[in-house]
mmCIF file of C-alpha atoms in Angstrom:
data_model
loop_
_atom_site.group_PDB
_atom_site.id
_atom_site.type_symbol
_atom_site.label_atom_id
_atom_site.label_comp_id
_atom_site.label_asym_id
_atom_site.label_seq_id
_atom_site.Cartn_x
_atom_site.Cartn_y
_atom_site.Cartn_z
ATOM 1 C CA MET A 53 11.333 -8.043 -27.224
ATOM 2 C CA ALA A 54 10.638 -8.084 -23.491
ATOM 3 C CA ARG A 55 8.342 -5.884 -21.427
ATOM 4 C CA VAL A 56 9.900 -3.852 -18.632
ATOM 5 C CA PHE A 57 8.095 -1.763 -16.014
ATOM 6 C CA VAL A 58 10.063 1.244 -14.717
ATOM 7 C CA TYR A 59 8.931 3.180 -11.643
ATOM 8 C CA GLY A 60 11.875 5.423 -10.752
ATOM 9 C CA THR A 61 14.618 7.453 -12.389
ATOM 10 C CA LEU A 62 14.157 5.797 -15.819
ATOM 11 C CA LYS A 63 10.631 7.216 -16.343
ATOM 12 C CA LYS A 64 9.947 10.126 -18.704
ATOM 13 C CA GLY A 65 10.983 13.423 -17.136
ATOM 14 C CA GLN A 66 13.265 11.730 -14.592
ATOM 15 C CA PRO A 67 17.083 11.973 -14.315
ATOM 16 C CA ASN A 68 17.965 8.682 -16.061
ATOM 17 C CA TYR A 69 15.292 8.705 -18.793
ATOM 18 C CA LYS A 70 18.076 9.676 -21.234
ATOM 19 C CA HIS A 71 19.221 6.027 -21.138
ATOM 20 C CA MET A 72 15.811 4.756 -22.282
ATOM 21 C CA ILE A 73 15.975 6.859 -25.452
ATOM 22 C CA ASN A 74 19.682 6.270 -26.192
ATOM 23 C CA THR A 75 19.528 3.829 -29.129
ATOM 24 C CA ALA A 76 23.259 3.087 -28.718
ATOM 25 C CA LYS A 77 22.229 1.155 -25.591
ATOM 26 C CA GLY A 78 19.411 -0.686 -27.385
ATOM 27 C CA LEU A 79 15.771 -0.075 -28.206
ATOM 28 C CA ALA A 80 13.059 0.824 -25.711
ATOM 29 C CA LYS A 81 9.555 1.592 -26.979
ATOM 30 C CA PHE A 82 7.122 3.292 -24.582
ATOM 31 C CA GLN A 83 3.968 1.154 -24.344
ATOM 32 C CA GLY A 84 1.931 2.921 -21.706
ATOM 33 C CA ARG A 85 1.463 3.642 -18.028
ATOM 34 C CA GLY A 86 0.691 1.039 -15.408
ATOM 35 C CA ARG A 87 0.829 0.108 -11.756
ATOM 36 C CA THR A 88 1.686 -3.033 -9.869
ATOM 37 C CA VAL A 89 -1.251 -5.380 -9.312
ATOM 38 C CA GLU A 90 0.128 -6.250 -5.879
ATOM 39 C CA LYS A 91 1.178 -3.645 -3.347
ATOM 40 C CA TYR A 92 4.899 -3.081 -2.756
ATOM 41 C CA PRO A 93 6.893 -0.645 -0.609
ATOM 42 C CA LEU A 94 8.564 2.010 -2.784
ATOM 43 C CA VAL A 95 11.163 3.829 -0.682
ATOM 44 C CA ILE A 96 13.783 6.488 -1.326
ATOM 45 C CA ALA A 97 16.944 5.365 0.409
ATOM 46 C CA GLY A 98 20.696 5.589 0.784
ATOM 47 C CA LYS A 99 22.980 8.593 0.577
ATOM 48 C CA TYR A 100 22.090 9.095 -3.124
ATOM 49 C CA ASN A 101 18.291 9.072 -2.572
ATOM 50 C CA ILE A 102 17.688 6.160 -4.930
ATOM 51 C CA PRO A 103 14.126 4.819 -5.372
ATOM 52 C CA TYR A 104 13.861 1.128 -4.451
ATOM 53 C CA MET A 105 10.858 -1.145 -4.724
ATOM 54 C CA LEU A 106 11.336 -3.652 -1.921
ATOM 55 C CA ASN A 107 10.221 -7.138 -2.909
ATOM 56 C CA ILE A 108 7.681 -7.468 -0.099
ATOM 57 C CA PRO A 109 4.391 -8.256 -1.903
ATOM 58 C CA GLY A 110 1.249 -7.145 -0.096
ATOM 59 C CA THR A 111 2.924 -4.245 1.749
ATOM 60 C CA GLY A 112 2.904 -0.601 0.665
ATOM 61 C CA HIS A 113 1.100 0.737 -2.397
ATOM 62 C CA HIS A 114 0.227 -0.156 -5.980
ATOM 63 C CA VAL A 115 3.360 1.403 -7.515
ATOM 64 C CA ALA A 116 2.854 3.574 -10.609
ATOM 65 C CA GLY A 117 5.257 3.526 -13.542
ATOM 66 C CA GLU A 118 5.759 3.090 -17.270
ATOM 67 C CA ILE A 119 5.716 0.009 -19.481
ATOM 68 C CA TYR A 120 8.363 -0.371 -22.207
ATOM 69 C CA SER A 121 9.065 -2.984 -24.820
ATOM 70 C CA VAL A 122 12.854 -3.453 -24.968
ATOM 71 C CA ASP A 123 15.226 -5.462 -27.141
ATOM 72 C CA ASP A 124 17.883 -7.845 -25.770
ATOM 73 C CA GLN A 125 20.610 -5.178 -25.960
ATOM 74 C CA MET A 126 18.567 -2.719 -23.842
ATOM 75 C CA LEU A 127 17.668 -5.484 -21.373
ATOM 76 C CA ARG A 128 21.388 -6.271 -20.941
ATOM 77 C CA PHE A 129 22.098 -2.556 -20.459
ATOM 78 C CA LEU A 130 19.310 -2.260 -17.856
ATOM 79 C CA ASP A 131 20.623 -5.328 -15.983
ATOM 80 C CA GLU A 132 24.042 -3.684 -15.793
ATOM 81 C CA PHE A 133 22.638 -0.222 -15.003
ATOM 82 C CA GLU A 134 20.467 -1.610 -12.191
ATOM 83 C CA GLY A 135 23.305 -3.678 -10.712
ATOM 84 C CA CYS A 136 21.413 -6.908 -11.363
ATOM 85 C CA PRO A 137 21.544 -9.311 -9.614
ATOM 86 C CA GLU A 138 23.494 -7.735 -6.712
ATOM 87 C CA MET A 139 21.597 -4.504 -6.009
ATOM 88 C CA TYR A 140 18.332 -5.195 -7.858
ATOM 89 C CA GLN A 141 16.777 -8.446 -8.981
ATOM 90 C CA ARG A 142 14.832 -8.619 -12.270
ATOM 91 C CA THR A 143 11.609 -10.541 -11.772
ATOM 92 C CA LEU A 144 8.320 -10.910 -13.622
ATOM 93 C CA MET A 145 5.404 -9.059 -12.053
ATOM 94 C CA SER A 146 1.796 -8.462 -13.024
ATOM 95 C CA ILE A 147 1.229 -4.861 -14.059
ATOM 96 C CA GLU A 148 -2.218 -3.321 -14.445
ATOM 97 C CA VAL A 149 -2.393 -1.190 -17.589
ATOM 98 C CA VAL A 150 -3.684 2.285 -16.700
ATOM 99 C CA GLU A 151 -3.229 3.860 -20.134
ATOM 100 C CA TRP A 152 -2.105 2.018 -23.264
ATOM 101 C CA GLU A 153 -0.092 3.802 -25.943
ATOM 102 C CA GLY A 154 0.547 1.030 -28.500
ATOM 103 C CA LYS A 155 -2.049 0.561 -31.232
ATOM 104 C CA GLY A 156 -0.372 -2.171 -33.283
ATOM 105 C CA GLY A 157 -0.661 -5.942 -33.019
ATOM 106 C CA ALA A 158 -3.495 -8.112 -31.761
ATOM 107 C CA GLY A 159 -1.405 -9.171 -28.744
ATOM 108 C CA GLU A 160 -1.091 -5.592 -27.522
ATOM 109 C CA GLY A 161 -4.798 -4.947 -28.006
ATOM 110 C CA ARG A 162 -5.719 -8.118 -26.146
ATOM 111 C CA ALA A 163 -3.363 -7.272 -23.251
ATOM 112 C CA ALA A 164 -4.846 -3.776 -22.984
ATOM 113 C CA ALA A 165 -8.396 -5.170 -23.035
ATOM 114 C CA GLU A 166 -7.527 -7.624 -20.258
ATOM 115 C CA GLY A 167 -5.907 -4.828 -18.296
ATOM 116 C CA VAL A 168 -2.901 -6.793 -16.974
ATOM 117 C CA VAL A 169 0.483 -7.583 -18.561
ATOM 118 C CA GLU A 170 3.534 -9.449 -17.281
ATOM 119 C CA CYS A 171 6.622 -7.231 -17.126
ATOM 120 C CA PHE A 172 10.150 -7.505 -15.849
ATOM 121 C CA VAL A 173 10.601 -5.244 -12.834
ATOM 122 C CA TYR A 174 13.778 -4.350 -10.972
ATOM 123 C CA SER A 175 13.060 -4.678 -7.271
ATOM 124 C CA THR A 176 15.279 -5.696 -4.401
ATOM 125 C CA THR A 177 15.382 -8.342 -1.711
ATOM 126 C CA THR A 178 18.823 -7.056 -0.641
ATOM 127 C CA TYR A 179 18.459 -4.007 1.621
ATOM 128 C CA PRO A 180 19.127 -2.846 5.185
ATOM 129 C CA PRO A 181 16.227 -3.832 7.493
ATOM 130 C CA GLU A 182 15.612 -0.187 8.491
ATOM 131 C CA TRP A 183 14.446 0.588 4.919
ATOM 132 C CA VAL A 184 11.164 -1.178 5.718
ATOM 133 C CA GLY A 185 10.471 1.667 8.173
ATOM 134 C CA LEU A 186 10.959 4.450 5.592
ATOM 135 C CA PRO A 187 7.923 6.255 4.103
ATOM 136 C CA TYR A 188 6.242 4.304 1.271
ATOM 137 C CA HIS A 189 5.406 6.072 -1.989
ATOM 138 C CA ASP A 190 2.923 5.091 -4.696
ATOM 139 C CA SER A 191 4.774 7.044 -7.377
ATOM 140 C CA TYR A 192 8.288 8.417 -7.753
ATOM 141 C CA ASP A 193 9.320 11.885 -8.877
ATOM 142 C CA SER A 194 12.929 12.951 -8.281
ATOM 143 C CA SER A 195 11.759 16.477 -7.476
ATOM 144 C CA GLY A 196 8.689 15.417 -5.487
ATOM 145 C CA LYS A 197 7.509 16.904 -2.213
ATOM 146 C CA HIS A 198 9.529 14.254 -0.326
ATOM 147 C CA GLY A 199 12.493 16.657 -0.710
ATOM 148 C CA LEU A 200 15.007 13.846 -1.336
ATOM 149 C CA SER A 201 16.905 14.900 -4.457
ATOM 150 C CA TYR A 202 18.336 12.035 -6.492
ATOM 151 C CA VAL A 203 22.124 12.195 -6.944
ATOM 152 C CA LEU A 204 23.188 11.369 -10.507
ATOM 153 C CA ARG A 205 25.941 8.774 -10.927
ATOM 154 C CA GLU A 206 28.129 11.392 -12.574
ATOM 155 C CA SER A 207 27.924 13.448 -9.360
ATOM 156 C CA ARG A 208 28.720 10.678 -6.874
#
């Protein structure tokens, strides 16, 4: 099992969350909520209003999201879904645990007590330079006050 931090459309209540709970694609167990230890720019960009975390450490905000434990099948699905490695790159990042859900296992308890876990995160180093000038968000909600409605793949 690997830990993955999601900050965009794959979070609970967001348009692509259905994939996280579709066991045909693999297993994903919600572990808790967290935020990046380092600051990153989270922008909403492109004609489909997709959330992107630009891999520019030290710029932007501590990005909020959810921590999942996923099996190899789900990780392969997420790589494909996120267009990895072309559109997004999957890298390990330090995530501060804000609220821990899991109660089992000494490892989980120890990680929660320490407050920081290592998670795979899909961010991008491949983007148009003008994206750096877009507004930075600390949290993503597809129906947020930014007014940039996410366009589902099925509708593109």
